[in-house]
XYZ file of C-alpha atoms in Angstrom:
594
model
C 5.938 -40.142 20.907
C 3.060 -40.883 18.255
C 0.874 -42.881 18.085
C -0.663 -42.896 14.663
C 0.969 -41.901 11.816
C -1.370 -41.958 8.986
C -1.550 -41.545 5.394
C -4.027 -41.597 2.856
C -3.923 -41.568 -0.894
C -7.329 -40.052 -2.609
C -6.494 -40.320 -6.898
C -8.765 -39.864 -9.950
C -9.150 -37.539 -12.653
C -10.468 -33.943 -12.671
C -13.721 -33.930 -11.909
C -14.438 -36.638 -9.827
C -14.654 -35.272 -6.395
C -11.830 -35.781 -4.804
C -11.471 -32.994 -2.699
C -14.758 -33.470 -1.036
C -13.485 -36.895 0.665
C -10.270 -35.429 1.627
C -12.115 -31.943 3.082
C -14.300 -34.359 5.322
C -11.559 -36.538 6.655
C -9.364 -33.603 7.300
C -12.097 -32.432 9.509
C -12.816 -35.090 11.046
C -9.013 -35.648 12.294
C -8.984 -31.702 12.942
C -11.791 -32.069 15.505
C -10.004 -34.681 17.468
C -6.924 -32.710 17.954
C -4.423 -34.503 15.777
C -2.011 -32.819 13.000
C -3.466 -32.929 8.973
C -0.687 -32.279 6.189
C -2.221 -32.322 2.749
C -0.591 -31.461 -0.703
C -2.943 -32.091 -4.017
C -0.844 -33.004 -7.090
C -2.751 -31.771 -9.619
C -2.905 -31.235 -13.735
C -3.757 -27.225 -14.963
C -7.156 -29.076 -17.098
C -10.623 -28.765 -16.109
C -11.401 -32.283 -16.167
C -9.556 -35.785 -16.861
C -5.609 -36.156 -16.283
C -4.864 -36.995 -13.305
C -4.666 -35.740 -9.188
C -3.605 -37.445 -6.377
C -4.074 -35.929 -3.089
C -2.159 -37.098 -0.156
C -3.308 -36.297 3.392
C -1.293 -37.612 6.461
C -2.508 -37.291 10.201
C -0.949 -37.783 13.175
C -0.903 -36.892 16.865
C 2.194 -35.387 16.447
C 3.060 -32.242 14.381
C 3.133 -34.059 10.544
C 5.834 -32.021 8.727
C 5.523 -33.352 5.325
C 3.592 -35.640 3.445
C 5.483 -38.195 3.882
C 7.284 -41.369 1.979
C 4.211 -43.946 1.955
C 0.692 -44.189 1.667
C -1.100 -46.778 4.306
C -4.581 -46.715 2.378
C -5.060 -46.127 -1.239
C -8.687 -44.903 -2.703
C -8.420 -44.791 -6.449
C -11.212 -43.364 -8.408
C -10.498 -44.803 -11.496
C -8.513 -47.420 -13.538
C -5.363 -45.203 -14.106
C -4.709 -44.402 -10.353
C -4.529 -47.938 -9.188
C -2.162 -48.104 -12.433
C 0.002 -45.695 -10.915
C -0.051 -46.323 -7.403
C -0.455 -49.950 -6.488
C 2.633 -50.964 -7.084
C 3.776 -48.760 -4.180
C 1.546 -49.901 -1.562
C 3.443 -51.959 1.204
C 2.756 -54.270 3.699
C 0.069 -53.580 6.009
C -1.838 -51.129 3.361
C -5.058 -51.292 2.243
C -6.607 -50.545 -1.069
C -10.223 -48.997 -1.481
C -11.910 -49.541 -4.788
C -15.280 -49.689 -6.834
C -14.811 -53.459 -8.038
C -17.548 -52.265 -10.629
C -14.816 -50.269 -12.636
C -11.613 -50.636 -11.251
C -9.614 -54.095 -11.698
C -6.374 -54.422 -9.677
C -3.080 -55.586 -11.064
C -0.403 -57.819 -8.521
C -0.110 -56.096 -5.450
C 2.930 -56.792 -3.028
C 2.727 -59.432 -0.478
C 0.885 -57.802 2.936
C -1.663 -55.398 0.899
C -5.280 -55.606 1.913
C -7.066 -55.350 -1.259
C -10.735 -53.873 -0.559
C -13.107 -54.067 -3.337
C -16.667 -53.292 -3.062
C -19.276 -53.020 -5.821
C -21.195 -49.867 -6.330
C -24.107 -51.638 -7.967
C -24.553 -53.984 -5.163
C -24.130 -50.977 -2.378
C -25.968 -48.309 -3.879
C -28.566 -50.369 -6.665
C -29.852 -47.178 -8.753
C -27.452 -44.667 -7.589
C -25.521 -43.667 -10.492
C -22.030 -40.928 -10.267
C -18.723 -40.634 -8.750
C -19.709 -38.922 -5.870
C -21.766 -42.599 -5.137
C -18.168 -44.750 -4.899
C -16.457 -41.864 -3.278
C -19.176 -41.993 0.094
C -18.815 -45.978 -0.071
C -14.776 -45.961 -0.013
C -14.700 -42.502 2.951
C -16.676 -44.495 5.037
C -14.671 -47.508 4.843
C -12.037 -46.027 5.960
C -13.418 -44.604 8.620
C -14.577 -47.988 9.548
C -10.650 -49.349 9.297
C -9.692 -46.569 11.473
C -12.854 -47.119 14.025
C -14.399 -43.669 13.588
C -17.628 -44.194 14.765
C -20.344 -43.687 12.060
C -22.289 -41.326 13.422
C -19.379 -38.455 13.361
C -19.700 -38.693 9.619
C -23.292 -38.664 9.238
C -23.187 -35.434 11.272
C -20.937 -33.939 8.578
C -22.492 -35.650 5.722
C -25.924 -33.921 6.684
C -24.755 -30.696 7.422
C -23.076 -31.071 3.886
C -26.296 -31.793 2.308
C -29.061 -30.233 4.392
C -29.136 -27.179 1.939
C -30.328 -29.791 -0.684
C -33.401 -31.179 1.044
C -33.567 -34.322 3.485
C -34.320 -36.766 0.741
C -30.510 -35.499 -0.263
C -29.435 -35.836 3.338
C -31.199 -39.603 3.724
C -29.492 -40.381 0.714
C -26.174 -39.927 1.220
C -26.654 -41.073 4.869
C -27.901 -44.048 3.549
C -24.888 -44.907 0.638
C -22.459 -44.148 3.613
C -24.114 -46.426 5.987
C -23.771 -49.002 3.417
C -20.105 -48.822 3.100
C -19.163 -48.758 6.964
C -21.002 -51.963 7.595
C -19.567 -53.474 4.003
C -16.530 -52.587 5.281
C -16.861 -53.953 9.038
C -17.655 -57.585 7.761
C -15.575 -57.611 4.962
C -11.972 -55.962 5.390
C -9.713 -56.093 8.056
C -9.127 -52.758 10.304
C -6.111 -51.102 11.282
C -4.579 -52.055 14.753
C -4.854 -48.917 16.253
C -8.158 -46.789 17.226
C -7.623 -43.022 15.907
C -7.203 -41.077 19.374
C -8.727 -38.081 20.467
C -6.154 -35.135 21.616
C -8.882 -33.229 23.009
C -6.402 -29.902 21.444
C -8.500 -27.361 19.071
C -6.623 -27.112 15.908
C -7.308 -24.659 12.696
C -6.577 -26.351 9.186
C -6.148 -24.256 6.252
C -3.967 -23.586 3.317
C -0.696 -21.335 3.143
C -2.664 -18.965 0.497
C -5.478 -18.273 3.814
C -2.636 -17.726 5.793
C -1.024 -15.036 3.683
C -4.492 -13.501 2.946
C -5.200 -13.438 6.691
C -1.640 -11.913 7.837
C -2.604 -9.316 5.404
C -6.062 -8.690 7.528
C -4.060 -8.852 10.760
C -1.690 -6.344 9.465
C -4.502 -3.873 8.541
C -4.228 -4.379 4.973
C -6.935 -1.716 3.182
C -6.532 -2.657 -0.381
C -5.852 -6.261 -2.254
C -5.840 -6.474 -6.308
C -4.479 -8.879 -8.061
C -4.852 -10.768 -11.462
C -5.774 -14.480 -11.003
C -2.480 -16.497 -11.506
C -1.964 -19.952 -10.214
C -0.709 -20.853 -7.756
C -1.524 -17.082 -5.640
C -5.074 -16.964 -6.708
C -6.320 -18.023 -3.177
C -5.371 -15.400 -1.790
C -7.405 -13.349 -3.964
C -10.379 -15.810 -3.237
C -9.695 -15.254 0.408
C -10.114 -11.350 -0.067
C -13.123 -11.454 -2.321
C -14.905 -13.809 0.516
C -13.949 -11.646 3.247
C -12.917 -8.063 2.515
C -16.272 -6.569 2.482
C -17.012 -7.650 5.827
C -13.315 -6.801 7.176
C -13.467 -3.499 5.345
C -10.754 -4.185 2.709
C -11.386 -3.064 -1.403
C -10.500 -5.670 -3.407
C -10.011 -5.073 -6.965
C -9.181 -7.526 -9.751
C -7.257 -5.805 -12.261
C -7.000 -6.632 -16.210
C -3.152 -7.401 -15.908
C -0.093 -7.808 -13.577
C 1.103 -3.922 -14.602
C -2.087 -2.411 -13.781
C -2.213 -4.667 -10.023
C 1.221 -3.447 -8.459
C 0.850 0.106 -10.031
C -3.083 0.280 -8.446
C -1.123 -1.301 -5.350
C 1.997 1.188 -5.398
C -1.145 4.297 -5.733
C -2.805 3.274 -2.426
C -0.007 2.971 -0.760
C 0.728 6.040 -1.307
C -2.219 7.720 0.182
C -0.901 5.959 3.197
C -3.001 2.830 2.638
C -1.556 -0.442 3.351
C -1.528 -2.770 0.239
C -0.696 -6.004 -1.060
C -0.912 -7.957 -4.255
C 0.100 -11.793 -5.168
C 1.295 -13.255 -8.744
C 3.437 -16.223 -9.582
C 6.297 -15.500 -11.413
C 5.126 -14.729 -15.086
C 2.879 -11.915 -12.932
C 6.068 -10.898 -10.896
C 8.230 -9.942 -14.002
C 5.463 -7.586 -15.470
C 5.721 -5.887 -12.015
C 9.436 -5.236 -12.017
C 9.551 -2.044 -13.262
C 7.003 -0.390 -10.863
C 8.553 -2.215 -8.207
C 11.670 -0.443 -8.733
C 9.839 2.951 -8.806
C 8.259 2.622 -5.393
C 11.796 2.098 -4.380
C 13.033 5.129 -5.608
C 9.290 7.488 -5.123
C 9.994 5.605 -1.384
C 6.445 4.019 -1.139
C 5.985 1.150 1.191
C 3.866 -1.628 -0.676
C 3.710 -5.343 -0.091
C 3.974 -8.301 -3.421
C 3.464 -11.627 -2.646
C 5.604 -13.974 -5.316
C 3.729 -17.672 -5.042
C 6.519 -19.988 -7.369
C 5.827 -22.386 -9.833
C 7.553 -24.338 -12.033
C 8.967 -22.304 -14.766
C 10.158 -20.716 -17.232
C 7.444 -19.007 -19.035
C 4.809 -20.301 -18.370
C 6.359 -23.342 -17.195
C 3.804 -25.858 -15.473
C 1.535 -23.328 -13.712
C 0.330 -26.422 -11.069
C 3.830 -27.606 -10.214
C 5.821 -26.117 -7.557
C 9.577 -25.247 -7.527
C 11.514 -22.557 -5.325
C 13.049 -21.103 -9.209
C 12.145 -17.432 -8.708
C 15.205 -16.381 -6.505
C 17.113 -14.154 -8.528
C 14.074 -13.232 -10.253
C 13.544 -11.185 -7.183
C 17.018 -10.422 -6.146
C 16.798 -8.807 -9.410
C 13.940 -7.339 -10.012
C 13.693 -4.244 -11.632
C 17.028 -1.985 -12.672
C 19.419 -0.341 -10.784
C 20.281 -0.844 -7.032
C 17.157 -0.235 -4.758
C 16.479 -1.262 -1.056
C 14.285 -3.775 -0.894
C 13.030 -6.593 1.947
C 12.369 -10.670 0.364
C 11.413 -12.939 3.015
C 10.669 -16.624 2.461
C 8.179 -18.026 4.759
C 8.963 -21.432 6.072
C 5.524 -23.320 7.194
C 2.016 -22.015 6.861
C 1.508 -20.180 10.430
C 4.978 -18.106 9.293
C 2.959 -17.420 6.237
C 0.572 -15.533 8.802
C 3.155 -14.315 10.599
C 5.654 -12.412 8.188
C 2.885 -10.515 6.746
C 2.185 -8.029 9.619
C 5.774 -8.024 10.393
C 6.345 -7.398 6.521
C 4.367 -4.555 6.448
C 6.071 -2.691 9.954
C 9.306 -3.125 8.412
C 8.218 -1.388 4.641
C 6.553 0.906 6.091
C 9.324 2.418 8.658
C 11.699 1.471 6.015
C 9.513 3.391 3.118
C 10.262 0.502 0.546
C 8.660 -2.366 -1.150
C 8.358 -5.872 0.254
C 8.721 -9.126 -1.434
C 6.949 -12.823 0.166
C 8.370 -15.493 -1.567
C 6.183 -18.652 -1.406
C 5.815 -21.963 -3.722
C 3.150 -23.536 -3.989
C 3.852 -26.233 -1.976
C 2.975 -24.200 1.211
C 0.578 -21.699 -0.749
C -1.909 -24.268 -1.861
C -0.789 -27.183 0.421
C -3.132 -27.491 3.787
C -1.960 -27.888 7.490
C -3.421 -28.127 10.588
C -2.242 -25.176 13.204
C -3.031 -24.065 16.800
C -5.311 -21.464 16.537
C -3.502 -19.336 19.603
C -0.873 -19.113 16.758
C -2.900 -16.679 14.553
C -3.271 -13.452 16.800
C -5.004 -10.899 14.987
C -4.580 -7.842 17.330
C -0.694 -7.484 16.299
C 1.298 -4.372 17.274
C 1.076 -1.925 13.617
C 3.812 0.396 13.274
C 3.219 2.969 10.447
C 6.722 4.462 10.792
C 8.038 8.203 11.252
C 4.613 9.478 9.458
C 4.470 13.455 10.168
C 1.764 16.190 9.864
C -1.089 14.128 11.018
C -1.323 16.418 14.254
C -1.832 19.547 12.763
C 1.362 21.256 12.781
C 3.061 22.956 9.816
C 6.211 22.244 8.344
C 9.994 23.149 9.125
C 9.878 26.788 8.443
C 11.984 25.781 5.416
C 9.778 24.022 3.559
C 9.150 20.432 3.697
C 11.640 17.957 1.952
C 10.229 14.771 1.223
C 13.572 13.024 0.819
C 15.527 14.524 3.660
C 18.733 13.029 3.370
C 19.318 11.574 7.032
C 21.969 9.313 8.884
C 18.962 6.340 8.603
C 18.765 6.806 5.385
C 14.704 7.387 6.485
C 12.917 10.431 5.411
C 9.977 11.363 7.693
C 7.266 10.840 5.200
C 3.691 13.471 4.864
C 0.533 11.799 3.442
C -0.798 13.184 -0.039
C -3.187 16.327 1.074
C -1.810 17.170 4.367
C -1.654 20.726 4.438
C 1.715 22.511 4.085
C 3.343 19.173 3.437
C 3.141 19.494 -0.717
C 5.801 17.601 -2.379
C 6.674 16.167 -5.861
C 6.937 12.345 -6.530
C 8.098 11.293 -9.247
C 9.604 7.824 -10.998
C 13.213 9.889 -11.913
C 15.931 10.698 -9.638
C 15.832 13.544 -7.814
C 17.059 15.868 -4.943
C 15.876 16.263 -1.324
C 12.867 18.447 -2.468
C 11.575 15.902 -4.955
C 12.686 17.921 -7.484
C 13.874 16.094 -10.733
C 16.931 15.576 -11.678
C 17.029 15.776 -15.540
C 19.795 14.912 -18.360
C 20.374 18.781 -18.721
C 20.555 19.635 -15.327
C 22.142 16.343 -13.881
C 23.903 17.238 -10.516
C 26.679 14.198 -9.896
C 27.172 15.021 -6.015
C 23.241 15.004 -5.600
C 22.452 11.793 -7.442
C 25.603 10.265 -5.671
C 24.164 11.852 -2.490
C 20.621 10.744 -2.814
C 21.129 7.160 -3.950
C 23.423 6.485 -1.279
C 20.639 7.589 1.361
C 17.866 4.973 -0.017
C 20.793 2.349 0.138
C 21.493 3.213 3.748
C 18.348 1.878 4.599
C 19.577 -1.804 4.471
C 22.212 -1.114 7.450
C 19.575 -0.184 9.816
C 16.986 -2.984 9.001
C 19.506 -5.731 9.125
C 19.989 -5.722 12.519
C 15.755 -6.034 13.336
C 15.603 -9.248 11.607
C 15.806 -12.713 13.207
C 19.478 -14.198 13.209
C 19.004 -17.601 11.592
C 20.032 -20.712 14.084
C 20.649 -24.275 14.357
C 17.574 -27.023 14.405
C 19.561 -30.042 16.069
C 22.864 -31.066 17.302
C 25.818 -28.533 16.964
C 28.365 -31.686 16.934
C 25.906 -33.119 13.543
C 27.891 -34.999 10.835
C 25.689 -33.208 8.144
C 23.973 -29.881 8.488
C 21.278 -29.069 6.338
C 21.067 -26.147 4.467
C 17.851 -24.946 2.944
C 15.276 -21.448 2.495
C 11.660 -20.999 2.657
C 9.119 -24.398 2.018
C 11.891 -27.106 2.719
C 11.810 -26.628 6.435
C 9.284 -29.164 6.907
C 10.604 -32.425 4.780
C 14.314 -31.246 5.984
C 13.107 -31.676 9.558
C 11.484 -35.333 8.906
C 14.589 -36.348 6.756
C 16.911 -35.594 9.715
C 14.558 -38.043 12.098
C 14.894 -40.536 9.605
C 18.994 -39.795 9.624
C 18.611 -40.206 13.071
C 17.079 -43.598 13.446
C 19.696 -44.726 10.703
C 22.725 -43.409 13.035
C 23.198 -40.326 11.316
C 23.067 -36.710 12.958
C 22.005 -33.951 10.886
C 20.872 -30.382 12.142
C 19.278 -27.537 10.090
C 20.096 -24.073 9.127
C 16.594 -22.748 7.628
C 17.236 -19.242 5.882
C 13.682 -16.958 6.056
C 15.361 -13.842 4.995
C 17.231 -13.749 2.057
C 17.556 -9.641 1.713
C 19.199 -8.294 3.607
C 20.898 -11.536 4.119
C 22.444 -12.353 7.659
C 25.995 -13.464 5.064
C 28.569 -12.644 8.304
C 26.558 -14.735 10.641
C 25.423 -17.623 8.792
C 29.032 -18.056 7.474
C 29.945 -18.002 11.382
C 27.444 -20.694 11.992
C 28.098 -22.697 8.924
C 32.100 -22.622 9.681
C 31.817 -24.439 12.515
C 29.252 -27.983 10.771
C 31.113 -30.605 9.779
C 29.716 -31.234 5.920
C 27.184 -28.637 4.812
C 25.069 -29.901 1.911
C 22.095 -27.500 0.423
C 18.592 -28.307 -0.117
C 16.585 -26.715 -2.509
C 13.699 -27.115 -5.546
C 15.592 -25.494 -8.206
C 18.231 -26.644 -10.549
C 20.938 -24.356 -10.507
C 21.478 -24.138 -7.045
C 19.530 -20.489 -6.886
C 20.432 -19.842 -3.342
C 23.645 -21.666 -3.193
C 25.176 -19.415 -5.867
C 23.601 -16.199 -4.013
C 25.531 -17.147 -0.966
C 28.574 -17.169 -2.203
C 28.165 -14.253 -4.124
C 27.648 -12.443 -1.005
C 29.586 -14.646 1.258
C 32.676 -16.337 -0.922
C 30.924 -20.000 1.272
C 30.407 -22.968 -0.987
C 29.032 -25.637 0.372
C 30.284 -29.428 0.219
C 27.458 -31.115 -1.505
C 23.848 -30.348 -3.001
C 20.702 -32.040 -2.991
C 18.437 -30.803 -5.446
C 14.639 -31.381 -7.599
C 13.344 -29.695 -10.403
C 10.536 -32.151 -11.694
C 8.047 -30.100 -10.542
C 7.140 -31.883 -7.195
C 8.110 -31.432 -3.816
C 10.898 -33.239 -1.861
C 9.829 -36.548 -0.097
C 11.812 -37.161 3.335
C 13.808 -40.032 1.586
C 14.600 -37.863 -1.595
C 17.202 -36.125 0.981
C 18.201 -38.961 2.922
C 19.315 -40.928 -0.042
C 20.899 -37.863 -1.189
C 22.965 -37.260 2.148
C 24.167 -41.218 1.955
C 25.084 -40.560 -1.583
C 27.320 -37.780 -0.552
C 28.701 -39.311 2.151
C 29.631 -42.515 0.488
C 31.400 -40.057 -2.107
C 29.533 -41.152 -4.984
C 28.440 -37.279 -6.073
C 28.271 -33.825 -4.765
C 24.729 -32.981 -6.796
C 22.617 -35.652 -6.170
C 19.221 -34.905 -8.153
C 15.856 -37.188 -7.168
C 13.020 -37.930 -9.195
C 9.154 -38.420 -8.454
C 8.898 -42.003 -8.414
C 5.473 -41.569 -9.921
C 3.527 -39.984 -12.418
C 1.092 -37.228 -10.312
């Protein structure tokens, strides 16, 4: 049962410092044990537009972020534009009176001004209103004061005490404005007493990649994957991983394919304007049988598209990478500690599988924040390289090694480059068991039949590893929810609020798409009521790939394209739509302008 259930609205434009308010009060709920979820909308400009960052808390696990906003701290004139007129009863507005002048608000909203000048006489910058309005908050929520001016001075200490006195001082100024002049919430923020981590899905990915013994990360900077990059360049001296950044998206997954073949583990990350320049090689590691690891971080597209927008668009993009048929593993993490998770598991199953891996994100959970428990993140997982021969010395099958041994698995035991009597050929063409090419003028049909059919056979044997998707909720639901990847989350809170309005919905949450569990989730999806699929896309990307490889269409879609993530109520409305038999596609728009 919670008790709190908080959320906060930080807006300006670019440049302002919002994130520094939102890092501090994400800490600050952290350390008493209660559950952060934060998601920045943001423009892809240095400085003006406009970002609003939205950071809910709870003592409960917060699984979106949420439908309202109880306190609103606008930065500037054109947030409390855009914003005010969603506030509700019982909110409270934060702003520098000095600048910002408030239109009607609804009946019920605590409007909070506070003057700058008056507050912090000779203090000039943002930074100045932003300490005033963080500390009034605190105030509403009855933090006590001295919790932030333990932050606020290890913040600052690195600039000198006057620095630390300063800012001290401006937030002191605030919490007692505040505590004479606004009314507080009516509830005290509890303490859990529970440890909890907070970080974003990018950390998580770069860290499964540490956990899963990852020895070399390049990449080419591309919103929204560069943190994971930044992750590896901060740490991968120390945890003994070379991180390159390479001049384009060719040059990463062909650098990542090459150490992988030495028997290095690798990774890389791109969005998807990265991820089509890497189709091609992606294909040949297929076919030269090289294990090797691409994260694909969506954004709104096409071409470049809006690089800091999310969407889940890059579906067949990936189904479809590269030509021909290949074997190939795409897995769609569904919350940030999965995005830990799947990476070591990733990299057991390409590497006794000797093929390439695909991690489809968005950036919804690659640059959106959550708290986690830390017992979740164990780095000391099991690493299986796969059948890897040679390493103890002995020599080859007295008839020569071949490379591409055509097996029952449709698994070749692999030899490292430079183990001695292992020699082999690789090579981008077809070819026979001994690597040896197959050419135009020599083309053997029975081989290449023979051959292609044993890198296919690889898909029958990993099928069965993977975890069988199930039911979240009530078998006997009127609705069941149908959704991949990032939607978990806002699914999950939309059936609560179903719940409360008397109708049951469960969830079928599919994490990996190839191979695809078709016989089973048709099995599970026979037997629900009304199925209806959720997804960020607007063709219905996953929809149309289940049929294709099941013949099951679904009864009704709920779908956004606008660049932003669902909201709990986007799907709710959507499932009453349906329902009532209005539509089959209902389609939801932001509300706002973010």
């Amino acid at each position: 049962m919670k008790t709190v259930d908080l959320a906060i609205g930080i807006g300006g434009a670019a440049g302002q410092g919002i994130a520094t308010p939102g890092d501090i009060l994400a800490r600050i709920f952290v350390r008493r044990g209660l559950h952060v979820n934060a998601y920045n909308a943001y423009q892809s400009i240095i400085r003006g537009g406009h970002i609003f960052l939205t950071l809910r808390t709870s003592d409960a696990p917060v699984l979106s972020h949420g439908d309202r906003l109880d306190v609103l701290m606008p930065l500037n004139q054109d947030t409390m534009n855009r914003h005010l007129r969603l506030m509700g009863a019982g909110s409270t507005v934060l702003f520098n009176s000095d600048t910002i002048k408030p239109a009607d608000a609804a009946a019920g909203v605590q409007l909070c001004p506070f003057s700058v000048k008056q507050l912090a006489p000779g203090l000039r910058g943002d930074l100045v209103q932003n300490t005033i309005a963080l500390a009034a908050i605190l105030r509403l929520i009855k933090v006590e004061f001295e919790i932030l001016e333990e932050i606020l001075t290890l913040q600052f200490k690195r600039k000198g005490a006057a620095a630390v006195a300063e800012n001290v001082g401006v937030a002191r100024a605030g919490y007692d404005y505040a505590e004479t002049h606004f009314r507080p919430f009516p509830f005290s923020l509890p303490d859990t007493g529970k440890p909890l981590a907070f970080f974003e899905g990018n950390q998580a990915l770069a860290m499964g990649g540490a956990a899963a013994g990852v020895r070399f990360y390049c990449a080419y900077p591309m919103s929204p994957s560069s943190g994971v990059l930044h992750w590896m360049a901060r740490h991968g001296r120390q945890l003994g991983i070379m991180v390159r950044q390479v001049e384009d998206e060719i040059g990463v997954i062909n650098m990542a394919i090459g150490a992988a073949h030495t028997g290095c583990r690798a990774m890389c990350a791109t969005s998807g304007g990265g991820f089509a320049l890497m189709s091609e090689a992606l294909g040949s590691a297929a076919m030269m049988e090289i294990p090797v690891v691409c994260i694909n971080v969506q954004r709104a597209g096409p071409a470049t598209g809006v690089p800091t927008k999310t969407e889940q668009g890059d579906l067949w993009q990936v189904l479809g990478a590269g030509q021909g048929d290949y074997p190939r593993i795409i897995v769609a993490p569904t919350n940030i500690t999965d995005c830990f998770k799947i990476v070591p598991r990733l990299f057991n199953l390409v590497d006794r599988f000797q093929c390439p891996g695909i991690i489809l994100s968005d950036l919804l959970l690659s640059e959106g924040r959550s708290s986690a428990d830390p017992a979740e993140f164990d780095f000391n997982v099991p690493i299986e390289r796969g059948e890897v021969i040679g390493l103890n010395g002995d020599g080859p099958p007295a008839n020569g090694y071949k490379r591409y041994l055509i097996t029952d698995s449709g698994v070749s035991p692999r030899a490292l480059p430079g183990t001695p009597g292992y020699a082999h050929v690789v090579a981008t063409d077809e070819h026979d068991e001994d690597g040896v090419l197959i050419s135009d003028e020599f083309t053997d049909p029975h081989k290449r039949q023979a051959i292609h059919e044993k890198r296919m056979r690889k898909m029958d044997g990993l099928l069965p590893l993977l975890e069988t998707p199930a039911l979240h909720g009530p078998d006997d639901a009127q609705v069941t929810l149908l959704g991949w990847g990032s939607t978990e989350g806002v699914i999950w809170e939309a059936m609560q609020q179903l719940a409360d309005a008397g109708i049951t919905a469960n969830n079928l949450q599919i994490k990996w798409l190839v191979p695809l569990h078709g016989e089973e989730i048709v099995s599970i999806l026979s037997r629900c009521a009304k199925v209806l699929i959720v997804e960020n896309n607007y063709s219905g990307q996953f929809a149309r790939y289940l049929r294709s490889e099941t013949g099951f269409a679904a009864d009704g879609h709920i779908r956004k394209y606008d660049g932003e993530p669902f909201m709990p109520h986007h799907i709710v409305d959507g499932v009453r739509a349906i329902l009532a038999g209005s539509t089959k596609l209902y389609v939801p728009v932001h509300e706002i302008q973010v």
